[in-house]
XYZ file of C-alpha atoms in Angstrom:
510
model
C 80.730 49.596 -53.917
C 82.729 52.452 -55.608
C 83.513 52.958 -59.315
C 87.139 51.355 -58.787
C 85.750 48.535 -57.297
C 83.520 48.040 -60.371
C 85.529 48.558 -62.806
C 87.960 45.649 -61.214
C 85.218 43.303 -60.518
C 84.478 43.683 -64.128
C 87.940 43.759 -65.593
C 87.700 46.801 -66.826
C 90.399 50.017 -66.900
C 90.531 53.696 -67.843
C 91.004 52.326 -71.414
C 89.368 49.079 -72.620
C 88.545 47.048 -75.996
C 85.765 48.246 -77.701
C 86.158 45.667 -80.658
C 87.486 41.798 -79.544
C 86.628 38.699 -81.389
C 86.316 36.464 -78.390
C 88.883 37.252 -75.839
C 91.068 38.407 -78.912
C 91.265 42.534 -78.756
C 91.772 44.663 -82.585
C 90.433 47.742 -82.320
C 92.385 50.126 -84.505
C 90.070 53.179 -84.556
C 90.091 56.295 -82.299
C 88.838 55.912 -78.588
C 86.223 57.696 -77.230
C 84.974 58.098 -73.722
C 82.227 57.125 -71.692
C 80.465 59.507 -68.725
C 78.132 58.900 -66.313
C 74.992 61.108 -66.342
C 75.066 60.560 -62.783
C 77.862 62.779 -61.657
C 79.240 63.872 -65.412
C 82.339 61.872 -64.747
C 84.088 59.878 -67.348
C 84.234 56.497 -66.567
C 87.045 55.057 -68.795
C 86.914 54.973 -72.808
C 86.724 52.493 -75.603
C 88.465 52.017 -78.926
C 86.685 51.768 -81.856
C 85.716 50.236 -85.037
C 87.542 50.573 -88.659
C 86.241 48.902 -91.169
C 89.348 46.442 -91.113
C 88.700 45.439 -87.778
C 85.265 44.731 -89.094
C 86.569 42.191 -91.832
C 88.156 40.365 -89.251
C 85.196 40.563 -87.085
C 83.052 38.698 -89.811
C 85.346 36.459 -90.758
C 85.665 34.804 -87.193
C 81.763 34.981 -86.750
C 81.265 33.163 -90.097
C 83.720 30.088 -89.358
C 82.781 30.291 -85.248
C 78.940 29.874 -86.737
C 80.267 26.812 -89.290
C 82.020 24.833 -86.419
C 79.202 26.285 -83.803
C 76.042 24.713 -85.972
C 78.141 21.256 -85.422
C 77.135 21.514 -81.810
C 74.932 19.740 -80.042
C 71.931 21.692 -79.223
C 72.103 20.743 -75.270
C 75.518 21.075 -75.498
C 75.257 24.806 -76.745
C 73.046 25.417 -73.662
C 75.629 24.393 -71.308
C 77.714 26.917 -72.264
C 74.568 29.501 -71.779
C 73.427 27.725 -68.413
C 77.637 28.287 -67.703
C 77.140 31.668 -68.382
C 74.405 32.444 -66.778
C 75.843 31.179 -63.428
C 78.745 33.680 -64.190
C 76.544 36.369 -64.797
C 75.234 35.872 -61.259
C 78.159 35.895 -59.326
C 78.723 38.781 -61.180
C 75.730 40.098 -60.785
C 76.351 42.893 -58.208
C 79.256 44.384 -59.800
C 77.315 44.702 -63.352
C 74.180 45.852 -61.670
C 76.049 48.936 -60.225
C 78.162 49.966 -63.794
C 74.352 49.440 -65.854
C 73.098 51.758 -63.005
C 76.329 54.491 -63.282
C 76.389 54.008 -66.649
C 73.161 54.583 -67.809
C 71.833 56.010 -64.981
C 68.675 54.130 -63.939
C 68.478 53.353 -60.186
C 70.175 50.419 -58.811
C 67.597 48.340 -58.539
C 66.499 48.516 -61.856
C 70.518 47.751 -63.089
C 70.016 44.725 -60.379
C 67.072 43.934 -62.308
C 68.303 44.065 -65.641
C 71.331 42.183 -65.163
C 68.640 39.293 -63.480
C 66.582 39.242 -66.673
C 70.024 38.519 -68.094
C 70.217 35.577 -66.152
C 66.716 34.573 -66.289
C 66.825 34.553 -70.215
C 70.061 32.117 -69.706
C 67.553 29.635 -67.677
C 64.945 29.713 -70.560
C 67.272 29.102 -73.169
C 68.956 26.403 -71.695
C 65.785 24.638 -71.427
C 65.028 25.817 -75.236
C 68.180 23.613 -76.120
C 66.256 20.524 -75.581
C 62.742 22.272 -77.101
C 63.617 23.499 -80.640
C 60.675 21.506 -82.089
C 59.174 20.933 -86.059
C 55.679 19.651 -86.922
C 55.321 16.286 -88.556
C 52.903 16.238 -90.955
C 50.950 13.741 -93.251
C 52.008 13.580 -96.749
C 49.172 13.153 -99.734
C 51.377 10.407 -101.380
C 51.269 6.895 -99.779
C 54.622 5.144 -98.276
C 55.849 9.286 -97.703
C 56.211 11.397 -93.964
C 56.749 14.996 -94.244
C 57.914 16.975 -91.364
C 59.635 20.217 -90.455
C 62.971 21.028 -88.413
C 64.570 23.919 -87.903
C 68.426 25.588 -88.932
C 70.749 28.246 -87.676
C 70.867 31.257 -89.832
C 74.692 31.463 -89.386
C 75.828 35.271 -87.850
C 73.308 37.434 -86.013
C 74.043 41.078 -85.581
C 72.936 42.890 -82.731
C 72.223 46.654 -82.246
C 71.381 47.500 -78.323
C 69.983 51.137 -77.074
C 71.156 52.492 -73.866
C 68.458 52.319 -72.067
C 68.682 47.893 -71.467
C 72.504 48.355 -71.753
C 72.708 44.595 -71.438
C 69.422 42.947 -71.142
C 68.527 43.279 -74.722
C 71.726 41.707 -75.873
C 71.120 38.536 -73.657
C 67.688 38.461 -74.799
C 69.196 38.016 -78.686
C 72.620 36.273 -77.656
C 71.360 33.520 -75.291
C 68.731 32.240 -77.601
C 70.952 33.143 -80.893
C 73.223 30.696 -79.147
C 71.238 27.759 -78.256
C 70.073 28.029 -81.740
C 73.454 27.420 -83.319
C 74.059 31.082 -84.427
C 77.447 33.259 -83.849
C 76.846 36.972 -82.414
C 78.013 40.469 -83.573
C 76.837 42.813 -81.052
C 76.947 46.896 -81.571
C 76.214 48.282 -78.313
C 74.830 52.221 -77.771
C 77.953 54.892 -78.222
C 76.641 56.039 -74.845
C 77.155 52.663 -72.423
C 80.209 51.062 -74.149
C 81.680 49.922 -70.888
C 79.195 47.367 -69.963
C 79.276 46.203 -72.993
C 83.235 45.439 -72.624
C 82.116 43.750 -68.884
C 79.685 41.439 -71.088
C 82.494 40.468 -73.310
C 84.969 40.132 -70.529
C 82.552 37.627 -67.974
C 81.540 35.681 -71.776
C 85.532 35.015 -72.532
C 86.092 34.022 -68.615
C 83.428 31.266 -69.487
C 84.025 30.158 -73.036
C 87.711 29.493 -72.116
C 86.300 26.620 -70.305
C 84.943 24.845 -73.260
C 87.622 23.237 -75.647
C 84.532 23.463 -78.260
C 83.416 26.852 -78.561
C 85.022 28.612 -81.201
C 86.854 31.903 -80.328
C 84.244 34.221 -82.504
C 81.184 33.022 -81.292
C 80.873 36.628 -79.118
C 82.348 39.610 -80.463
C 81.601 43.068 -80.167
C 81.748 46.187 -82.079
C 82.125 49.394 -81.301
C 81.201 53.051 -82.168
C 78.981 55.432 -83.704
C 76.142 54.760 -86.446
C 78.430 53.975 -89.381
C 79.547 51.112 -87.156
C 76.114 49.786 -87.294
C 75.853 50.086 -91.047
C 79.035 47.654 -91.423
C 76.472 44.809 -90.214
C 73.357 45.683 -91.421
C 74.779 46.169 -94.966
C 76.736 42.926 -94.738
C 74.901 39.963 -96.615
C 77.143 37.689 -94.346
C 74.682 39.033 -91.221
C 71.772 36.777 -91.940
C 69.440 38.560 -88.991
C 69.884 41.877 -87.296
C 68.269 42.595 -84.501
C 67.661 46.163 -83.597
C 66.048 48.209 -80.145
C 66.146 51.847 -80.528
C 64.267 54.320 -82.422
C 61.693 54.199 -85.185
C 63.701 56.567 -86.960
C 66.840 54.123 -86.536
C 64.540 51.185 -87.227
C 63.856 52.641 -90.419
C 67.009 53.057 -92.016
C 67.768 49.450 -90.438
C 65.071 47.722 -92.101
C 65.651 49.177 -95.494
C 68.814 48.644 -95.763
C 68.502 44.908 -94.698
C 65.082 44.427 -96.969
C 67.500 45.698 -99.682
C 69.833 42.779 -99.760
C 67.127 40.606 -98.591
C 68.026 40.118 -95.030
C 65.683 39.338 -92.178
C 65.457 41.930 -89.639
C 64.093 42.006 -85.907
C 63.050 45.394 -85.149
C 62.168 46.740 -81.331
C 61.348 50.310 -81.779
C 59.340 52.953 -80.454
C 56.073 53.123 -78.078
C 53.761 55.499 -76.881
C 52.100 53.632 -73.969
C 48.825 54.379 -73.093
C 47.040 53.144 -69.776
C 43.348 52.670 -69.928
C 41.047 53.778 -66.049
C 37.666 52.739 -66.066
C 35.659 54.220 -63.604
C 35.906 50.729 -61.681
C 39.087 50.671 -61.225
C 41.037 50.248 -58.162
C 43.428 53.550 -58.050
C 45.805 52.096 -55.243
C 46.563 50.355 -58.175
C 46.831 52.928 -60.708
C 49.070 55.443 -59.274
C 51.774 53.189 -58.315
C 51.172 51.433 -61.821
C 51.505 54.938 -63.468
C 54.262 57.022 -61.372
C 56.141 53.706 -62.141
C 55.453 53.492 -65.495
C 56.016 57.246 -66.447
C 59.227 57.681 -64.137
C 60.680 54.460 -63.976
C 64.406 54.606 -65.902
C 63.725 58.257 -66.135
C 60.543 57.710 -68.614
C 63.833 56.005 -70.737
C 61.859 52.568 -71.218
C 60.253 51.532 -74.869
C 57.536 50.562 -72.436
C 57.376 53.498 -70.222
C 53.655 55.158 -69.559
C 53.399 58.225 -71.473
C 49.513 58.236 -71.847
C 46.840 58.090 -69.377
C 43.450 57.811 -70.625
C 41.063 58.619 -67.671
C 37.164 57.923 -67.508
C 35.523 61.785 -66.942
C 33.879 60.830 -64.403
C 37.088 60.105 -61.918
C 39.436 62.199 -63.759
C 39.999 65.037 -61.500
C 40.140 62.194 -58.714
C 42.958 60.732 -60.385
C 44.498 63.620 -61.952
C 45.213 65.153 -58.091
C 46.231 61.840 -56.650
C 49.030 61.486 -59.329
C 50.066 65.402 -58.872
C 50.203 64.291 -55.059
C 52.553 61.195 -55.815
C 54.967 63.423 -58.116
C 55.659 65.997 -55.348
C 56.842 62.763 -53.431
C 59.388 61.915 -55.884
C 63.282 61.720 -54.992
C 65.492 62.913 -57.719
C 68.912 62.054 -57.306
C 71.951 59.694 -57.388
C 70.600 56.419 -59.006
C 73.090 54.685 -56.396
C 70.951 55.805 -53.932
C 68.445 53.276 -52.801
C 65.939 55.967 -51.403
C 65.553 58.075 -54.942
C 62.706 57.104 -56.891
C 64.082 59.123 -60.107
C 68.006 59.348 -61.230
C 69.407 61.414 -64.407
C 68.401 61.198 -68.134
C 71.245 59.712 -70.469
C 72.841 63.086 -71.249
C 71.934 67.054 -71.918
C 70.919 66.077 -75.431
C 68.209 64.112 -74.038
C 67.301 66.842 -71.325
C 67.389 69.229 -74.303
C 64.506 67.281 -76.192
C 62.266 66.595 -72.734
C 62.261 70.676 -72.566
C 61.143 71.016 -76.414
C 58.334 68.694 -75.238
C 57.367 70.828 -72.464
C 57.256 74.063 -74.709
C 55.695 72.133 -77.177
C 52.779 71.355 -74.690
C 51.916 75.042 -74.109
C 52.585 75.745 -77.363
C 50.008 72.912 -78.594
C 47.042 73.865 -76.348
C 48.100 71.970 -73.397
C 48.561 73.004 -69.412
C 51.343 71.545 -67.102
C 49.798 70.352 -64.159
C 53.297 69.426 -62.730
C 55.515 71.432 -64.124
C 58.929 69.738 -64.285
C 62.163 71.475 -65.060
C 65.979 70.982 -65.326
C 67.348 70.386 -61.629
C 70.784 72.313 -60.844
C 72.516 72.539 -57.339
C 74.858 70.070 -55.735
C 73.896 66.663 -56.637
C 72.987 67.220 -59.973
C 76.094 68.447 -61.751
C 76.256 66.507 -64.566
C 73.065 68.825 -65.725
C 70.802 65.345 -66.682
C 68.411 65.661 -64.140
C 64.914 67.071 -64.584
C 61.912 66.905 -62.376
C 58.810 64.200 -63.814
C 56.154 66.525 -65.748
C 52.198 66.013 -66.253
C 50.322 67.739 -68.969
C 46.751 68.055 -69.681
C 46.678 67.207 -72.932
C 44.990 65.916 -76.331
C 45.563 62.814 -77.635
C 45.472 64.605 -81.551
C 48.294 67.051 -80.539
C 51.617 66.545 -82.533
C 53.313 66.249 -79.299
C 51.361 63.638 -77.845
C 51.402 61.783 -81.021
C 55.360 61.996 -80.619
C 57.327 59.159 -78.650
C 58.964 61.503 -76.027
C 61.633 59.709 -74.284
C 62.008 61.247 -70.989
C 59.426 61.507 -68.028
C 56.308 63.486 -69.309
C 53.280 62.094 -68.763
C 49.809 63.238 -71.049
C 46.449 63.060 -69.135
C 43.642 62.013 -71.538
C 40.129 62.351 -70.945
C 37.338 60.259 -71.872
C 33.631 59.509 -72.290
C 32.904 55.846 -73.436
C 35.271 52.360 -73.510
C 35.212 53.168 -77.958
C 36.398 56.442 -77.683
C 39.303 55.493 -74.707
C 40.085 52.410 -77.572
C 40.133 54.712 -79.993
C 42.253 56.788 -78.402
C 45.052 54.090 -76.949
C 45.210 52.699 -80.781
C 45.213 56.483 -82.115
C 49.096 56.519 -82.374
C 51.375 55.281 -84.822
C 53.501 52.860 -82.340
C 51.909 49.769 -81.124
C 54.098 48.240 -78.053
C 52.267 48.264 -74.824
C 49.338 48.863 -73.317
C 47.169 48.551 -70.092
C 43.830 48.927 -68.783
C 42.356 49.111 -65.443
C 38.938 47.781 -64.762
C 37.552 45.511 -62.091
C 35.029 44.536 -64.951
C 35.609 41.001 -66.433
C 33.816 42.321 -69.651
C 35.467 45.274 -69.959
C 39.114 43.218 -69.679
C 37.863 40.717 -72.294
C 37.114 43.132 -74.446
C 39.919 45.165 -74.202
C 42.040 42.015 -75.126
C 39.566 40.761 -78.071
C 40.701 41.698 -81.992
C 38.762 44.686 -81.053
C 40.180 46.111 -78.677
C 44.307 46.759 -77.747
C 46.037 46.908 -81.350
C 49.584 46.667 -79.175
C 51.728 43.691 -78.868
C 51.528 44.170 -75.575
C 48.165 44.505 -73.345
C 47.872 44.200 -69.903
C 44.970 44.204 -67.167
C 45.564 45.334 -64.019
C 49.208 46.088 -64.054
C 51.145 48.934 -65.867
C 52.555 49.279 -69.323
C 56.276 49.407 -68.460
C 58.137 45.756 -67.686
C 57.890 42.249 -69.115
C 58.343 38.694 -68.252
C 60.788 37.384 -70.325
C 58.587 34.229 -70.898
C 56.479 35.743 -73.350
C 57.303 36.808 -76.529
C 58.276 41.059 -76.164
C 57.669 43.347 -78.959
C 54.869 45.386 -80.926
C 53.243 46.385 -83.949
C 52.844 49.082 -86.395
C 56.177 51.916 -86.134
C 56.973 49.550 -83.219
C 58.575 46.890 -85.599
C 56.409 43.576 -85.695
C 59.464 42.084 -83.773
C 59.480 39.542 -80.790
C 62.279 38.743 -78.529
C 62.733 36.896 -75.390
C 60.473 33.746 -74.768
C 58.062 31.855 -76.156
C 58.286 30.753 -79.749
C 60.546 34.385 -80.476
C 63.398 31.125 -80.823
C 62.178 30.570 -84.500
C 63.788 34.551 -85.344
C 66.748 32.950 -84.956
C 66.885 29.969 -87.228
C 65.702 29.079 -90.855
C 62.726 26.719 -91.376
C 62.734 23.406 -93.327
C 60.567 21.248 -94.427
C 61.103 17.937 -95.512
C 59.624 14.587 -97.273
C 60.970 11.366 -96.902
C 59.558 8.454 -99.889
C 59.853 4.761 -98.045
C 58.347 3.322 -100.668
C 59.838 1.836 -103.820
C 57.455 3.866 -106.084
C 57.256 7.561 -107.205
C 54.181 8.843 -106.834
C 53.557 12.815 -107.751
C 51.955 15.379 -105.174
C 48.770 16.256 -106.527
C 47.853 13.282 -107.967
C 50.101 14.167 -111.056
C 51.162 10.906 -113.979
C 54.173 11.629 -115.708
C 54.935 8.074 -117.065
C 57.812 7.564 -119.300
C-alpha cells in the first residue's frame, strides 16, 4: 500500500482539518506539517487551534453531552459496536499511516488499530454492565442504593507513541458512559488523528440521534492542551505522556477542582531468578526494550539479573541485539524502525554519554545509523549498559531503546531494586518458582500497577484495568471497572414508608 493510497483510504489530503466539531471543520489557526521519521517526508499538514475555534469546540461538546446523557445506554453502544466495525474495515489503511506516522513497525500499527477495535467490543458490552450496589438502609420501610452519571465533556490528551489506541481506550468507554469527547492529539501524529475523526463522522451520520459534537478534535502545540485542562466545562481530562506533562496537567486541573486521569511515565524493570526459563527471557526482553523503538510507557528499560546467571544472560541478549534489523517500519522483516524525530535521537545519545559518564560500560554500543535507508536521521542502533540501579541515568525514564543490566544477590535486594524508582507502571519477573511468583505479586513485593510472571513488561490486555502508581499517575484506563473514571457516583435513599425516621437513631419531634 503506498502513502497515496493511505491517505485516500483515509480521506485525507496534503492539507486536512486539524480542529472539526463532528464532521463540521473551523480551524482558523496556522497549519503545520506532519513528517514521517521513516523517510523524513512530510506527509500532509493540519490547521490549528485559536482559542475561538476552541469556544466553539466547547460549546458543541457541552450541548452534544446534554442531548447525549438522554441516550440509552445500549443505544450509545451501538453507535461504538458501529464504529468499531468501521474501524475494521478500515483497519489496514490506519494500521499503515500509525506505522508511517509514528514509525513503529507495521505490525505493531496493525496491532494498535486492533486494540482500537477490541476496546469497541468491551464497551459495547459495558453498555448493558454500568452497575451500582444496593444497600440496606438503618431506617425501616427505606432502600438505599447507588447508580452511576456522566460527567458531561471529557478531554483527551494522546502521546505519539499509541497515536490512536489511547484515544479509543478514553472515547469508547467515555461514550457508552454518556460523556462527549475533546481529544488533543500529539503535535507529532496529527494525521491519524484527522483519519479517526474522518471514519467517526462516516459512522455517526448514520444515527439521526447522535449529536454533531459528540467527537471533536483539537489541534496543536501545548497551549492547545491548556485550553481544556484549564476549562471548568472539561469535567475529566485524561492525559498519556510525560511525568513532566502530567504534572503541569494535574495541577492545573486540581486547581479548579477537576478530576484528572493521568498515564505517565515508567521505568520497567524485569525480574530473572536463577530458575528461570531464558528462551523466555530474551525474546521477553529484546521485545520489551526494542519494541516501538523502546517508545512504549511499558517498554523494558531494566533488567535485574540473579549473579549467578548474569553473564549467561548478559551474552545471550548481546547475541540477540547483533540480530536486530533496523529499518523501514513498512518492512515486515525489520525488527526495529526510527525514533519519532532527531529531538528524540538527540536525548537517547545524552543517555549514552551519560552512562560512561555515570560509571557505566556499553556492552552494545548503539549509535545514530546514517546511509541510504535511514535519511530521515531517526534511526539508532538498540544499546545495553552495565549499569547501577542508583545512577541518575538509570533512575531517568529514557524513552528510546537503552536497556540497563542490573545485578543481584537475593529476591529483597532485586525487590528493592525494581521498586527503587520513582515511576510505578510495569513490571515482570521470571521464575519457575510458584513461591517466588506469589511473592512477587503479594503487598510485598511489585509496588507497580502492573506485574507480570512469565511474560515481559511491555503490552496489555485491554481487559484489565492499565495504568500505575507513584510519578506514573494512579490512573486506569481500558477494562475492568476503569468505566467508573468516566462517570460521577450517586447514592440514593428511597423512604416507602409513611413515617420519618432519622439515620442514626436521631428524634427531632416537633
Amino acid at each position: 500500500m503506498t502513502v497515496d493510497q493511505i491517505l485516500s483510504n483515509l480521506s485525507l489530503g496534503q492539507s486536512n482539518p486539524g480542529v472539526q466539531i463532528g464532521s463540521q471543520n473551523i480551524g482558523s489557526g496556522p497549519s503545520f506539517s506532519s513528517s514521517s521519521p521513516v523517510d523524513g517526508k512530510i506527509i500532509g499538514s493540519v490547521s490549528s487551534c485559536t482559542d475561538e475555534d476552541y469556544l466553539k469546540v466547547i460549546d458543541a461538546a457541552t450541548q452534544a453531552s446534554l442531548e447525549w446523557r438522554q441516550i440509552p445506554a445500549p443505544q450509545r453502544g451501538e453507535v461504538v459496536r458501529v464504529f468499531g466495525e468501521a474501524l475494521r474495515s478500515k483497519k489496514d489503511a490506519l494500521g499503515h499511516l500509525v506505522s508511517y506516522e509514528m514509525g513503529k513497525s507495521l505490525q505493531e500499527g496493525l496491532g494498535e488499530v486492533q486494540e482500537m477495535i477490541d476496546i469497541c467490543d468491551f464497551a459495547v458490552g459495558l453498555s448493558r454492565q454500568l452497575y451500582g450496589l444496593t444497600m440496606h438502609s438503618e431506617r425501616p420501610g427505606h432502600r438505599m442504593y447507588e447508580q452511576w452519571h456522566p460527567l458531561g465533556v471529557v478531554g483527551i490528551i494522546s502521546a505519539f507513541n499509541f497515536p490512536v489506541a489511547v484515544w479509543a481506550w478514553n472515547s469508547a468507554l467515555a461514550w457508552v458512559c454518556g460523556n462527549a469527547c475533546i481529544w488533543k492529539p500529539s503535535e507529532k501524529t496529527p494525521l491519524t488523528a484527522v483519519a479517526c475523526q474522518n471514519i467517526w463522522n462516516d459512522v455517526a451520520a448514520g444515527f439521526d440521534f447522535v449529536p454533531e459534537g459528540l467527537s471533536a478534535v483539537i489541534q496543536g502545540d501545548y497551549k492547545v492542551g491548556q485550553f481544556i485542562t484549564e476549562d471548568p466545562k472539561v469535567a475529566l481530562i485524561s492525559a498519556t505522556g510525560s511525568t513532566r506533562m502530567g504534572k503541569i496537567v494535574a495541577q492545573t486541573v486540581a486547581a479548579r477542582l477537576g478530576k484528572s486521569l493521568l498515564e505517565l511515565g515508567g521505568n520497567n524493570a524485569i525480574i530473572v531468578e536463577p530458575d528461570a526459563n531464558l528462551k523466555m527471557v530474551v525474546p521477553a526482553a529484546v521485545f520489551g526494550a526494542v519494541g516501538t523503538c523502546g517508545q512504549r510507557c511499558t517498554s523494558t528499560r531494566r533488567m535485574i539479573v540473579h549473579a549467578d546467571i548474569y553473564d549467561q544472560v548478559r551474552d545471550l541478549l548481546v547475541s540477540a541485539y547483533g540480530q536486530l534489523k533496523i529499518g523501514s517500519p513498512l518492512d515486515a522483516s525489520n525488527h526495529v524502525g526510527p525514533l519519532i524525530d532527531t529531538g528524540a535521537v538527540g536525548q537517547y545519545n545524552a543517555a549514552l554519554k551519560a552512562v560512561v559518564e555515570q560509571g557505566g560500560s556499553l556492552i552494545a554500543p548503539g549509535g545514530v545509523l546514517e546511509g541510504a535507508g535511514y535519511e530521515s536521521g531517526c534511526y539508532v542502533k538498540p544499546a545495553i549498559a552495565e549499569a547501577r540501579n542508583e545512577m541518575q541515568i538509570v533512575q531517568h525514564e529514557t524513552f528510546a531503546p537503552v536497556l540497563y543490566l542490573l545485578k543481584y544477590e537475593t529476591l529483597d535486594e532485586a525487590m528493592a531494586m525494581q521498586n527503587g524508582v520513582v515511576q510505578g507502571l510495569s513490571s515482570a519477573i521470571m521464575t519457575t518458582n510458584l513461591l517466588t511468583a506469589e511473592r512477587f505479586l503479594s503487598c510485598g513485593g511489585s509496588d507497580c500497577g502492573i506485574a507480570n510472571v512469565n511474560i515481559g513488561t511491555s503490552g496489555a490486555e485491554i481487559g484489565g484495568a492499565f495504568g500505575g502508581e507513584k510519578e506514573t499517575g494512579g490512573g486506569r484506563e481500558s477494562g475492568s471497572d476503569a468505566w467508573r473514571a468516566y462517570m460521577r457516583r450517586q447514592t440514593n435513599t428511597i423512604n416507602y414508608s409513611t413515617e420519618m425516621p432519622l439515620a442514626q437513631g436521631i428524634e427531632f419531634n416537633f
